[in-house]
mmCIF file of C-alpha atoms in Angstrom:
data_model
loop_
_atom_site.group_PDB
_atom_site.id
_atom_site.type_symbol
_atom_site.label_atom_id
_atom_site.label_comp_id
_atom_site.label_asym_id
_atom_site.label_seq_id
_atom_site.Cartn_x
_atom_site.Cartn_y
_atom_site.Cartn_z
ATOM 1 C CA MET A 847 -2.385 -32.329 3.429
ATOM 2 C CA ARG A 848 -0.850 -30.050 6.022
ATOM 3 C CA ASN A 849 -2.217 -29.910 9.534
ATOM 4 C CA SER A 850 0.199 -27.226 10.687
ATOM 5 C CA ASP A 851 -1.912 -24.533 9.034
ATOM 6 C CA VAL A 852 -4.376 -24.620 11.921
ATOM 7 C CA GLU A 853 -1.986 -22.765 14.221
ATOM 8 C CA LYS A 854 -1.764 -19.148 13.094
ATOM 9 C CA ARG A 855 1.118 -17.769 15.097
ATOM 10 C CA TRP A 856 2.043 -14.098 15.053
ATOM 11 C CA ASN A 857 5.147 -14.543 17.179
ATOM 12 C CA ASP A 858 7.908 -14.264 14.587
ATOM 13 C CA PRO A 859 9.902 -11.042 15.088
ATOM 14 C CA ARG A 860 11.929 -11.430 11.897
ATOM 15 C CA THR A 861 8.874 -11.841 9.669
ATOM 16 C CA PHE A 862 7.068 -9.054 11.519
ATOM 17 C CA ARG A 863 10.027 -6.703 10.966
ATOM 18 C CA SER A 864 10.202 -7.600 7.265
ATOM 19 C CA ALA A 865 6.488 -7.049 6.779
ATOM 20 C CA MET A 866 6.535 -3.722 8.617
ATOM 21 C CA TRP A 867 9.499 -2.456 6.593
ATOM 22 C CA TYR A 868 7.709 -3.547 3.416
ATOM 23 C CA ALA A 869 4.529 -1.706 4.415
ATOM 24 C CA ALA A 870 6.440 1.400 5.529
ATOM 25 C CA THR A 871 8.366 1.490 2.247
ATOM 26 C CA THR A 872 5.174 1.111 0.218
ATOM 27 C CA VAL A 873 3.407 3.903 2.121
ATOM 28 C CA ALA A 874 6.509 6.120 1.876
ATOM 29 C CA LEU A 875 6.646 5.647 -1.910
ATOM 30 C CA ALA A 876 2.968 6.603 -2.197
ATOM 31 C CA LEU A 877 3.511 9.701 -0.026
ATOM 32 C CA VAL A 878 6.619 10.752 -1.967
ATOM 33 C CA LEU A 879 4.683 10.539 -5.237
ATOM 34 C CA MET A 880 1.786 12.479 -3.745
ATOM 35 C CA PHE A 881 4.006 15.294 -2.447
ATOM 36 C CA ALA A 882 6.058 15.340 -5.665
ATOM 37 C CA VAL A 883 2.911 15.887 -7.728
ATOM 38 C CA VAL A 884 1.720 18.677 -5.430
ATOM 39 C CA VAL A 885 5.115 20.420 -5.565
ATOM 40 C CA TRP A 886 5.344 19.911 -9.336
ATOM 41 C CA SER A 887 1.882 21.369 -9.828
ATOM 42 C CA ALA A 888 2.558 24.311 -7.512
ATOM 43 C CA GLY A 889 5.787 25.113 -9.338
ATOM 44 C CA SER A 890 4.222 25.025 -12.801
ATOM 45 C CA GLY A 891 3.123 28.649 -12.587
ATOM 46 C CA ASP A 892 -0.569 27.946 -13.115
ATOM 47 C CA THR A 893 -2.760 30.011 -10.856
ATOM 48 C CA CYS A 894 -5.603 28.368 -9.051
ATOM 49 C CA ALA A 895 -7.484 31.452 -7.960
ATOM 50 C CA ASP A 896 -10.866 30.004 -8.838
ATOM 51 C CA ASP A 897 -10.100 26.466 -7.636
ATOM 52 C CA GLU A 898 -10.330 25.336 -4.056
ATOM 53 C CA PHE A 899 -7.508 22.828 -4.557
ATOM 54 C CA ALA A 900 -3.884 23.685 -5.340
ATOM 55 C CA VAL A 901 -3.482 21.095 -8.117
ATOM 56 C CA CYS A 902 -5.006 22.686 -11.219
ATOM 57 C CA THR A 903 -3.781 20.784 -14.272
ATOM 58 C CA GLU A 904 -5.559 17.671 -15.431
ATOM 59 C CA PRO A 905 -2.428 15.480 -15.734
ATOM 60 C CA ALA A 906 -1.384 16.366 -12.190
ATOM 61 C CA ARG A 907 -4.850 15.574 -10.863
ATOM 62 C CA SER A 908 -4.885 12.217 -12.611
ATOM 63 C CA ILE A 909 -1.442 11.314 -11.299
ATOM 64 C CA LEU A 910 -2.436 12.460 -7.817
ATOM 65 C CA LEU A 911 -5.540 10.269 -7.945
ATOM 66 C CA PHE A 912 -4.190 7.117 -9.581
ATOM 67 C CA GLY A 913 -0.453 7.113 -8.748
ATOM 68 C CA PRO A 914 -0.443 6.530 -4.981
ATOM 69 C CA THR A 915 -3.539 4.346 -5.298
ATOM 70 C CA ALA A 916 -1.697 2.088 -7.756
ATOM 71 C CA ILE A 917 1.389 1.963 -5.521
ATOM 72 C CA LEU A 918 -0.715 0.886 -2.533
ATOM 73 C CA LEU A 919 -2.637 -1.639 -4.667
ATOM 74 C CA LEU A 920 0.560 -3.216 -5.987
ATOM 75 C CA GLY A 921 2.073 -3.172 -2.507
ATOM 76 C CA GLY A 922 -0.937 -4.997 -1.075
ATOM 77 C CA ALA A 923 -0.876 -7.554 -3.879
ATOM 78 C CA GLY A 924 2.837 -8.072 -3.289
ATOM 79 C CA ALA A 925 2.203 -8.672 0.400
ATOM 80 C CA PHE A 926 -0.410 -11.300 -0.460
ATOM 81 C CA VAL A 927 2.047 -12.984 -2.814
ATOM 82 C CA GLN A 928 4.621 -13.009 -0.025
ATOM 83 C CA ALA A 929 1.992 -14.459 2.355
ATOM 84 C CA TYR A 930 1.413 -17.302 -0.094
ATOM 85 C CA ARG A 931 5.126 -17.909 -0.528
ATOM 86 C CA THR A 932 5.624 -17.905 3.247
ATOM 87 C CA TRP A 933 2.698 -20.298 3.697
ATOM 88 C CA ARG A 934 4.160 -22.670 1.097
ATOM 89 C CA ALA A 935 7.488 -22.601 2.974
ATOM 90 C CA GLY A 936 5.730 -23.375 6.266
ATOM 91 C CA GLY A 937 6.427 -19.970 7.791
ATOM 92 C CA THR A 938 4.369 -17.439 9.705
ATOM 93 C CA TRP A 939 2.171 -16.254 6.863
ATOM 94 C CA PRO A 940 -0.597 -14.381 8.774
ATOM 95 C CA ILE A 941 1.758 -11.444 9.325
ATOM 96 C CA TRP A 942 2.090 -10.911 5.571
ATOM 97 C CA HIS A 943 -1.625 -11.500 5.127
ATOM 98 C CA GLY A 944 -2.402 -8.728 7.621
ATOM 99 C CA THR A 945 0.090 -6.440 5.903
ATOM 100 C CA GLY A 946 -1.665 -6.995 2.572
ATOM 101 C CA TRP A 947 -5.060 -6.156 4.049
ATOM 102 C CA ALA A 948 -3.690 -3.068 5.795
ATOM 103 C CA LEU A 949 -2.257 -1.781 2.501
ATOM 104 C CA PHE A 950 -5.544 -2.487 0.718
ATOM 105 C CA VAL A 951 -7.464 -0.551 3.382
ATOM 106 C CA LEU A 952 -5.033 2.374 3.037
ATOM 107 C CA MET A 953 -5.525 2.229 -0.728
ATOM 108 C CA LEU A 954 -9.306 2.459 -0.330
ATOM 109 C CA VAL A 955 -9.027 5.315 2.173
ATOM 110 C CA TYR A 956 -6.660 7.254 -0.099
ATOM 111 C CA ALA A 957 -8.823 6.603 -3.176
ATOM 112 C CA GLY A 958 -11.909 7.776 -1.296
ATOM 113 C CA ILE A 959 -10.273 10.948 -0.055
ATOM 114 C CA SER A 960 -8.637 11.789 -3.369
ATOM 115 C CA ALA A 961 -11.784 11.121 -5.396
ATOM 116 C CA GLY A 962 -12.748 14.759 -4.793
ATOM 117 C CA VAL A 963 -9.751 15.786 -6.873
ATOM 118 C CA ALA A 964 -11.152 14.095 -9.975
ATOM 119 C CA GLY A 965 -14.360 16.106 -9.869
#
């Protein structure tokens, strides 16, 4: 049994940098998909005169709702996997654990905001 798990240090600049780049890349991928869907929908020629939202087609709305949410979900799960792997190696795992929770919270916030698109 390991006793070193009691100390949860956050002072590891290399791990912190890796986790922040991972989170930034995950959020950037979700934003790129979101903006790509909006641009794709706006360029499709469909008019949304009666809609209050610019994305009119059903496939675009579904992608806009589920695409970035899935990217953030998978990113958070990947961060938790990395936290486990870092813990098994005896490294500073709480940084990856916090990154996973931050991505999960962003996923819930995005899913809550974009739920109005599905309606």
